[in-house]
Coordinates of C-alpha atoms and ligand atoms in Angstrom, one line a residue:
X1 CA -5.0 93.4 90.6
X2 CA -2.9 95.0 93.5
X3 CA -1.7 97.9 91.1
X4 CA -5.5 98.3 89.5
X5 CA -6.8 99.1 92.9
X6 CA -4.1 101.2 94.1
X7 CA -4.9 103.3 90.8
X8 CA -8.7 103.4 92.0
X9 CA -7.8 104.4 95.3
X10 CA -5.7 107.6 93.6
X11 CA -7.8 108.5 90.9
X12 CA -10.4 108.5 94.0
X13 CA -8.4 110.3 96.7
X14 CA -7.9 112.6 93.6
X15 CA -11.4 113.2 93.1
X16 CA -12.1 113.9 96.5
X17 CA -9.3 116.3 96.9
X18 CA -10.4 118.5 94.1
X19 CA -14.0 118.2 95.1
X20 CA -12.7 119.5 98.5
X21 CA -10.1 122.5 96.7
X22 CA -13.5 123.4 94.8
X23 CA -15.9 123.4 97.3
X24 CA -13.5 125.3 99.6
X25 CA -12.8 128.2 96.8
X26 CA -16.6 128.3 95.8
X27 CA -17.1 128.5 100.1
X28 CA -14.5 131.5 99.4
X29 CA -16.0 133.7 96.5
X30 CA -19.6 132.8 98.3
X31 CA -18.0 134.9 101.3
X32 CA -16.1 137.5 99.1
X33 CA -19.1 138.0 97.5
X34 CA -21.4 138.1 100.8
X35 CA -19.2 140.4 102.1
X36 CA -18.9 142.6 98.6
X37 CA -22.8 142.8 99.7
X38 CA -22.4 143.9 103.4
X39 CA -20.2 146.7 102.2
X40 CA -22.7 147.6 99.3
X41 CA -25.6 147.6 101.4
X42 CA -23.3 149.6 104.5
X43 CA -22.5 152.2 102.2
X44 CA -25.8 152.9 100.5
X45 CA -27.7 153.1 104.0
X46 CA -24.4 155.6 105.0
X47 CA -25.1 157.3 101.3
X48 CA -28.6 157.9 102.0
X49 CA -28.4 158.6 105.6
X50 CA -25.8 161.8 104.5
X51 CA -28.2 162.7 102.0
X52 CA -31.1 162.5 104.5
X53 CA -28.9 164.6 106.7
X54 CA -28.4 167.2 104.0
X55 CA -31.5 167.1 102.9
X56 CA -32.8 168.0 105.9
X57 CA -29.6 171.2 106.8
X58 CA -29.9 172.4 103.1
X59 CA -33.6 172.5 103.6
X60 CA -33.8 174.1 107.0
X61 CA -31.4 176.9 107.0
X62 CA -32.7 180.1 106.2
X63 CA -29.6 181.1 103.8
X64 CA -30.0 180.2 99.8
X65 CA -28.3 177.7 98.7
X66 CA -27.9 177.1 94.6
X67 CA -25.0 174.5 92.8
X68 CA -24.5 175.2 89.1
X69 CA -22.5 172.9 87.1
X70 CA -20.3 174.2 84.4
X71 CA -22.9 174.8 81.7
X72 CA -25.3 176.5 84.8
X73 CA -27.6 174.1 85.2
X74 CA -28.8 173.6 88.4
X75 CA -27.4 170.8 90.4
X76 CA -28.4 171.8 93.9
X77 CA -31.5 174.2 95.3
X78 CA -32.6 174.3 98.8
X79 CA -35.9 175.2 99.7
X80 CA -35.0 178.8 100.6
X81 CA -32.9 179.6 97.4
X82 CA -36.2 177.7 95.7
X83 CA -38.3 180.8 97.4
X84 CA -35.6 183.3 96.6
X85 CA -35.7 182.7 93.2
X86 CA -39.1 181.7 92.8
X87 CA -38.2 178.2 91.4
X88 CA -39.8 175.1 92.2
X89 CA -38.6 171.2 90.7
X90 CA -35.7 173.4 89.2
X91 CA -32.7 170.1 89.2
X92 CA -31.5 170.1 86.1
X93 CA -32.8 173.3 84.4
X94 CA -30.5 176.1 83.1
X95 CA -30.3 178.9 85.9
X96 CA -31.3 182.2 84.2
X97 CA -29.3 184.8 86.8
X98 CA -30.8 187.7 85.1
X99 CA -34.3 186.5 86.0
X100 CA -33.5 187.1 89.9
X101 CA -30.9 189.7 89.2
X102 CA -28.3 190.7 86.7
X103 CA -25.4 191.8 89.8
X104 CA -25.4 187.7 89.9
X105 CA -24.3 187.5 86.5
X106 CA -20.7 188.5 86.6
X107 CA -20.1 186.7 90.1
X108 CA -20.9 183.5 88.1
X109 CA -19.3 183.9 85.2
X110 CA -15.7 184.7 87.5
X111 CA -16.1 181.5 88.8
X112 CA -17.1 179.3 86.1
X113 CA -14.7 180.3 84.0
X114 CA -11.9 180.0 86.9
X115 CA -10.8 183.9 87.1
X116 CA -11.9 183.9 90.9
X117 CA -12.4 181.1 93.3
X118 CA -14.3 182.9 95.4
X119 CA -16.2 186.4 95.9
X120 CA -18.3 188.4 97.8
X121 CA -20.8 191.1 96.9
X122 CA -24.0 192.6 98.4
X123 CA -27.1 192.5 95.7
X124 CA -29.8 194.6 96.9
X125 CA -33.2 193.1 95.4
X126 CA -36.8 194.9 96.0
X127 CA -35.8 196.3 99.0
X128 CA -33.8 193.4 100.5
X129 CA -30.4 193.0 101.0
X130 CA -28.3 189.9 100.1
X131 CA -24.5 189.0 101.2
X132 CA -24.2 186.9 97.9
X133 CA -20.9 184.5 98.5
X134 CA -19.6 182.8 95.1
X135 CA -17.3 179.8 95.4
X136 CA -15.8 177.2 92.9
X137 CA -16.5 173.6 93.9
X138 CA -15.6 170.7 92.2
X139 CA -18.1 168.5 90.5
X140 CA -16.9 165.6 89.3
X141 CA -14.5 166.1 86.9
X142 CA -15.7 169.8 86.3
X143 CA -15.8 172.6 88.0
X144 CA -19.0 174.3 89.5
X145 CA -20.2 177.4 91.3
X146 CA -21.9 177.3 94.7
X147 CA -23.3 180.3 95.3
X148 CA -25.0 181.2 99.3
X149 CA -27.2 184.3 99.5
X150 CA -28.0 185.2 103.1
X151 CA -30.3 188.0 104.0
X152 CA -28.8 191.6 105.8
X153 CA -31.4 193.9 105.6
X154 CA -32.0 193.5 108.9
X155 CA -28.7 193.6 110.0
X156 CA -28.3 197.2 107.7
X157 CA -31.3 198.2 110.0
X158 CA -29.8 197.7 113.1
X159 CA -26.7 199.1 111.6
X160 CA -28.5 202.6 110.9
X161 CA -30.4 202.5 113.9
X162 CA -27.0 201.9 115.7
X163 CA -25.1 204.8 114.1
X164 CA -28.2 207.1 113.9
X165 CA -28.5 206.7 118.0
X166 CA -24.5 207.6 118.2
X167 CA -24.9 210.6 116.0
X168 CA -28.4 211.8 117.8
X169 CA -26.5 211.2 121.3
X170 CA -23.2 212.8 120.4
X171 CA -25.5 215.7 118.5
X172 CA -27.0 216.5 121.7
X173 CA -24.2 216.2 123.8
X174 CA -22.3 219.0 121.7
X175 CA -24.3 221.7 123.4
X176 CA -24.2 221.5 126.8
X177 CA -20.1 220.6 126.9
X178 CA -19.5 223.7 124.5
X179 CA -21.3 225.7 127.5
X180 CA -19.3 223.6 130.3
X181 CA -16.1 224.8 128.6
X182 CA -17.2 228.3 128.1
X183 CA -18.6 228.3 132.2
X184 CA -15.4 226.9 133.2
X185 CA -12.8 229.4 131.4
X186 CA -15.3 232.3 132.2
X187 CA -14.7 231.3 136.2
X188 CA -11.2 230.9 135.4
X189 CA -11.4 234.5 134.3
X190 CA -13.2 236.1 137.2
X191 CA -11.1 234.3 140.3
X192 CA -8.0 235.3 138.7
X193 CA -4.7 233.9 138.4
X194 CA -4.0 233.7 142.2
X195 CA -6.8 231.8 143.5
X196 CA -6.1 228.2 144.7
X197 CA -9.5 226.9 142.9
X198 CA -7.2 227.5 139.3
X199 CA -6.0 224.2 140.0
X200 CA -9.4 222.7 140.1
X201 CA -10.3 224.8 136.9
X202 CA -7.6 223.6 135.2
X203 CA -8.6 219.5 135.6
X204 CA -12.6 220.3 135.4
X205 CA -11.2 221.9 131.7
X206 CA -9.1 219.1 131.1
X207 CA -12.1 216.7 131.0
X208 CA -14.7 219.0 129.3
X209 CA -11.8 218.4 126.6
X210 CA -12.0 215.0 126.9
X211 CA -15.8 215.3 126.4
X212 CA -15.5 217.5 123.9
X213 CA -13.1 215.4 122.0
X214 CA -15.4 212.3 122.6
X215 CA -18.6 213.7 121.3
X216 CA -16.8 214.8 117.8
X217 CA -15.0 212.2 116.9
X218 CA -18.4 210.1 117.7
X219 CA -20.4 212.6 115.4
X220 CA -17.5 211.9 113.1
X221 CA -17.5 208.4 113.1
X222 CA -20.8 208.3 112.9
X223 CA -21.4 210.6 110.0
X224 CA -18.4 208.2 108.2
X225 CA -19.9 205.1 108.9
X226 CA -23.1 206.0 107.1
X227 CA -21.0 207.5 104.0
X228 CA -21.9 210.9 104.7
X229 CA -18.6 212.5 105.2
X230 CA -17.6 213.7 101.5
X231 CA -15.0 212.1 100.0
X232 CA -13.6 214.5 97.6
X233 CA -10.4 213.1 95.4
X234 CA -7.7 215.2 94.0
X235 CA -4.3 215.0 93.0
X236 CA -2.0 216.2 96.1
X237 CA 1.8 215.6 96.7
X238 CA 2.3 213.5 99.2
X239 CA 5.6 216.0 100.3
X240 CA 3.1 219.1 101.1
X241 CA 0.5 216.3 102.8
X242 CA 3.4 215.7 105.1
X243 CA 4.5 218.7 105.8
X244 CA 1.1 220.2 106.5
X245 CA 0.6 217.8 109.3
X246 CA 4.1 217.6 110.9
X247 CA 3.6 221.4 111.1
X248 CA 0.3 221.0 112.9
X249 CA 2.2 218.6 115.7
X250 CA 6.0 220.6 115.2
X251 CA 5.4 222.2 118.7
X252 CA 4.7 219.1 120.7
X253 CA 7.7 217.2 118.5
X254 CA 10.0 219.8 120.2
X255 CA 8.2 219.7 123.6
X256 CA 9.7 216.0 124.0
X257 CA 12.4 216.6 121.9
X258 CA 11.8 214.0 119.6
X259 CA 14.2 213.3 116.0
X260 CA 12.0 213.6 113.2
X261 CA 13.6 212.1 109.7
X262 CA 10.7 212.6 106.9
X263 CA 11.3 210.5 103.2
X264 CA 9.1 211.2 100.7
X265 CA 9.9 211.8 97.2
X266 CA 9.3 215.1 95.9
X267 CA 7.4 213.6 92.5
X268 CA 4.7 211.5 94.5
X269 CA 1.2 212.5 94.2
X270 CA -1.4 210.9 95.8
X271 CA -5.4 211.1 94.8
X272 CA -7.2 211.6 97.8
X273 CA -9.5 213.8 100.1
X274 CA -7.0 216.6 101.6
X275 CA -9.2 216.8 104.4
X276 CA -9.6 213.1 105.2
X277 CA -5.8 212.3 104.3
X278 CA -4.6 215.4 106.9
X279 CA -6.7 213.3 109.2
X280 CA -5.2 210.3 108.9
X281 CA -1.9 211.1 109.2
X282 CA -2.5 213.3 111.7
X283 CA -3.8 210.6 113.5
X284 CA -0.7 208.2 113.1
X285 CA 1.2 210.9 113.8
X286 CA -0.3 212.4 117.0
X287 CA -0.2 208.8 118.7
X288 CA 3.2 208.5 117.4
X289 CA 4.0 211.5 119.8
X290 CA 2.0 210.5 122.7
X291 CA 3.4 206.8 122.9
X292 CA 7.1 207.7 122.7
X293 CA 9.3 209.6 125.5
X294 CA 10.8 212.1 125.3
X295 CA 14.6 211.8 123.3
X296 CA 13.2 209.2 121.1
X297 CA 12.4 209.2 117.3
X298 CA 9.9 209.3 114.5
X299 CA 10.3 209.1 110.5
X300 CA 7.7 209.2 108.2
X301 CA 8.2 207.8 104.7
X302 CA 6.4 207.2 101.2
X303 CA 6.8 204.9 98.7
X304 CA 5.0 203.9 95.9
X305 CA 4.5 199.9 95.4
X306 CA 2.3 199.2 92.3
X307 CA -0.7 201.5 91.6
X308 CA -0.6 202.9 95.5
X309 CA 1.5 205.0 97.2
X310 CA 2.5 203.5 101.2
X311 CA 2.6 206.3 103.6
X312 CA 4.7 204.3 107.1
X313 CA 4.6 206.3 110.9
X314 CA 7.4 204.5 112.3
X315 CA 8.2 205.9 116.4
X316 CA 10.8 204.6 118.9
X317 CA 7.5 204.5 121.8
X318 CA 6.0 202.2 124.1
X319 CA 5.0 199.4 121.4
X320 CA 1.8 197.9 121.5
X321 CA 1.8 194.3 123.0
X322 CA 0.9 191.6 120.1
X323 CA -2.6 190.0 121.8
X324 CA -3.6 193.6 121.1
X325 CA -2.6 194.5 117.8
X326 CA -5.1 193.0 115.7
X327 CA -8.1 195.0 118.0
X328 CA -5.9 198.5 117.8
X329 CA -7.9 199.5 114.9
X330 CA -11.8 198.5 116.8
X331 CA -13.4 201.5 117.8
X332 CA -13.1 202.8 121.7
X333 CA -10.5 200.1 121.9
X334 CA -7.4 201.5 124.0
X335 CA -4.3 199.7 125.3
X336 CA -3.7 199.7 128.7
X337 CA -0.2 200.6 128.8
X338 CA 0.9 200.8 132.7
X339 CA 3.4 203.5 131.8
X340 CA 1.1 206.0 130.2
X341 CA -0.4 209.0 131.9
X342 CA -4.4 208.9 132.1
X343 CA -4.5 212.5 130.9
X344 CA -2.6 211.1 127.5
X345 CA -5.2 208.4 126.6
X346 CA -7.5 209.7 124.0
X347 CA -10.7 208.4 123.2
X348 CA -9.9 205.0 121.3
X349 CA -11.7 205.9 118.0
X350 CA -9.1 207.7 115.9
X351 CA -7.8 204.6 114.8
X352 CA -11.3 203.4 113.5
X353 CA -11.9 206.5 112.2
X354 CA -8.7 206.8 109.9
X355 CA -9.4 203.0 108.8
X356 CA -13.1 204.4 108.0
X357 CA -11.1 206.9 105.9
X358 CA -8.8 204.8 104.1
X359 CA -10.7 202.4 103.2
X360 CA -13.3 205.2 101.4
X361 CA -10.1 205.6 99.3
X362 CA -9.7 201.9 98.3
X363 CA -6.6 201.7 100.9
X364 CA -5.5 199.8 103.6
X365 CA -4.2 200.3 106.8
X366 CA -2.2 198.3 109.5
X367 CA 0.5 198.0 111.9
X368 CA 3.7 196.3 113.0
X369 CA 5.1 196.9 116.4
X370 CA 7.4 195.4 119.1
X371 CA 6.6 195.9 122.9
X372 CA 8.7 197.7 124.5
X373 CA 10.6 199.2 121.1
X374 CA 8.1 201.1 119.0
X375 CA 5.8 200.8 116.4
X376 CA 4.8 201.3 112.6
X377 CA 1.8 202.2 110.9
X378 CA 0.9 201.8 107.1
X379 CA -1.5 203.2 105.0
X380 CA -2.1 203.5 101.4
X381 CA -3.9 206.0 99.1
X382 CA -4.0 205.6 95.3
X383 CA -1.1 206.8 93.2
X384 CA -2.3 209.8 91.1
X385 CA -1.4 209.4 87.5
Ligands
LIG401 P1 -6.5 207.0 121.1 O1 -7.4 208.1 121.0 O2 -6.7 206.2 122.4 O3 -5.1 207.2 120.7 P2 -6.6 205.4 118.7 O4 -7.7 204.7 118.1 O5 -5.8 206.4 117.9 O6 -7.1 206.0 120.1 O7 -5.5 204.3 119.2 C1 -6.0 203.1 119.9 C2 -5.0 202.6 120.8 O8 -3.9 202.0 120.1 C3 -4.4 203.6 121.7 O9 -5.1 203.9 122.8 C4 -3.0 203.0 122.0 O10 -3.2 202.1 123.1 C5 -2.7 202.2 120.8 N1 -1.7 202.9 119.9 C6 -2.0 203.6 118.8 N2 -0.9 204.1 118.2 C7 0.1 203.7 119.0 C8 1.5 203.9 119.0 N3 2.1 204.6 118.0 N4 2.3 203.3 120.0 C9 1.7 202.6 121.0 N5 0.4 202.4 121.0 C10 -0.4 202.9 120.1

């Protein structure tokens, strides 16, 4: 009898206990479950809140914006790029680029077909102008193309209306400082050598000069900035390009007796404007002079690397300090190195001007330079074939 109950008593306390182990681990998935909820819910109201939020960007922002998955149909379309391209309820459809204009067509294709992961163009369309930016971005497992147009014709206005005021202003100014230099040598002339006003003369002239040199280069600048300078290529060896220049600049190299080494092969030809490459180099060359004292030394060497030809303008000079490198090339932008003379400071825009000019030829330009120990300027033209 003893034994029978004792059994009871297990089997029960058996029961119970399992009841309890299943209760508890149903109590368990009920809250893994509650809380599998929690986060569903969280992450739907944070899904549709950053949707919301996009929605309401893409919608508001005044540049184009258009997604293409890899077989171009239309993934994204904000309500400007809808306007642009006179689409409306477009999600989904297959975006015809030759409807709004065929200079989108090879932008897409680059990217969609992974040549380019990103590019740049300007697509001018009745009248308007468009910075079209092309980008890859990944869609899922694919690869897509997000492409942002933003508008520039009024920015091209202001532009012209910018460089038409410099050219009108330096136009005018040409006059009246040809006649200020003419006045001042004529009075030079009639008080003679001996009078003590020569020494007057001679600074008044100094900054007509200056003038002088400020309104062309701005009529210069001007005239490159709105491509009207000519650009006329031909073949030209880069040897006789050099020695042209140096000869224009051989009496001020022995002035401050400065070393001159000059490398360039005798077989390299360049393809470029004689004109605008004298003025270049000329350029390199002339500040190469003025930033280095007297004793010190200058090379100039070509080589060709790939389908260019690199022209260098290495001096022995002051240096330019490194927080002002990367502005050298802005125009009317001048160092102000302590231990130059005021008369030797030029007018800040022959830099932007030769960068104007080598970039007309497809080239670049830049420079390296220590403080203190000299500099180095690069450009490149095209390699004549
Ligand atoms: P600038 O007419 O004043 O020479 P640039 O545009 O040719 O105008 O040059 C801009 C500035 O860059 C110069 O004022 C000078 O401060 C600096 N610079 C250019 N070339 C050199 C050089 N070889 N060594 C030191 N500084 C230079």
């Amino acid at each position: 009898m003893e034994t029978l109950l004792g059994i009871a008593a297990g089997v029960i306390l058996g029961l119970s206990v399992s009841a309890w182990i299943f209760k508890r681990r149903g109590d368990i998935a009920l809250e893994h479950l509650r809380q599998a909820r929690r986060e569903r819910d969280q992450a739907r109201t944070e899904q549709s809140r950053a949707s919301e939020q996009w929605n309401a960007i893409s919608q508001s922002i005044t540049e184009g914006i258009l997604i293409l998955d890899a077989q171009r149909q239309i993934v994204v379309l904000n309500a400007a790029a809808e306007s642009l391209f006179n689409l409306r309820d477009a999600s989904g459809r297959i975006f015809d680029q030759r409807a709004w204009s065929a200079q989108l067509q090879p932008l897409i294709n680059e990217i969609l077909t992974r040549r380019a992961e990103s590019l740049s163009q300007t697509i001018v369309k009745d009248a308007r102008a468009f910075q079209v930016l092309a980008r890859a971005c990944p869609l899922g497992e694919t690869t897509g193309a997000l492409i942002v147009l933003t508008e520039i014709t009024e920015l091209q206005r202001l532009g012209r209306v910018r460089r038409d005021f410099v050219a009108n202003i330096s136009h005018e100014l040409r006059t009246p400082v040809t006649s200020l230099q003419i006045l001042t040598d004529t009075l030079a002339n009639e008080l003679g050598d001996a009078s003590p006003a020569q020494v007057w003369l001679g600074k008044l002239r100094s900054q007509v000069d200056v003038l002088h040199q400020l309104t062309d280069e701005l009529m210069d600048l001007a005239l490159i900035e709105s491509g009207q300078m000519p650009i006329k290529l031909v073949e030209m060896p880069v040897a006789e390009l050099v020695t042209q220049v140096v000869e224009l600049f051989r009496p001020q190299i022995e002035r401050q007796a400065l070393a001159l080494e000059i490398a360039t092969p005798a077989d390299q030809h360049v393809l470029a404007d004689p004109a605008g490459a004298r003025r270049v180099l000329g350029n390199l060359l002339h500040n190469a002079i003025k930033f280095t004292p007297a004793h010190g030394r200058i090379a100039i060497r070509a080589r060709q690397t790939g389908d260019v030809i690199e022209i260098q303008v290495q001096d022995t000079g002051i240096g330019i300090p490194s927080s002002a490198l990367p502005r050298i090339f802005e125009r009317f932008y001048k160092v102000d190195h302590a231990r130059v003379q005021r008369e030797t400071r030029g007018t800040g825009l022959g830099l932007a001007i030769a960068k104007h000019i080598v970039e007309a030829h497809g080239g670049k330009i830049w420079a390296e330079s220590i403080e203190g120990k000299g500099s180095i300027f690069y450009f490149t033209l095209p390699v004549a074939n």
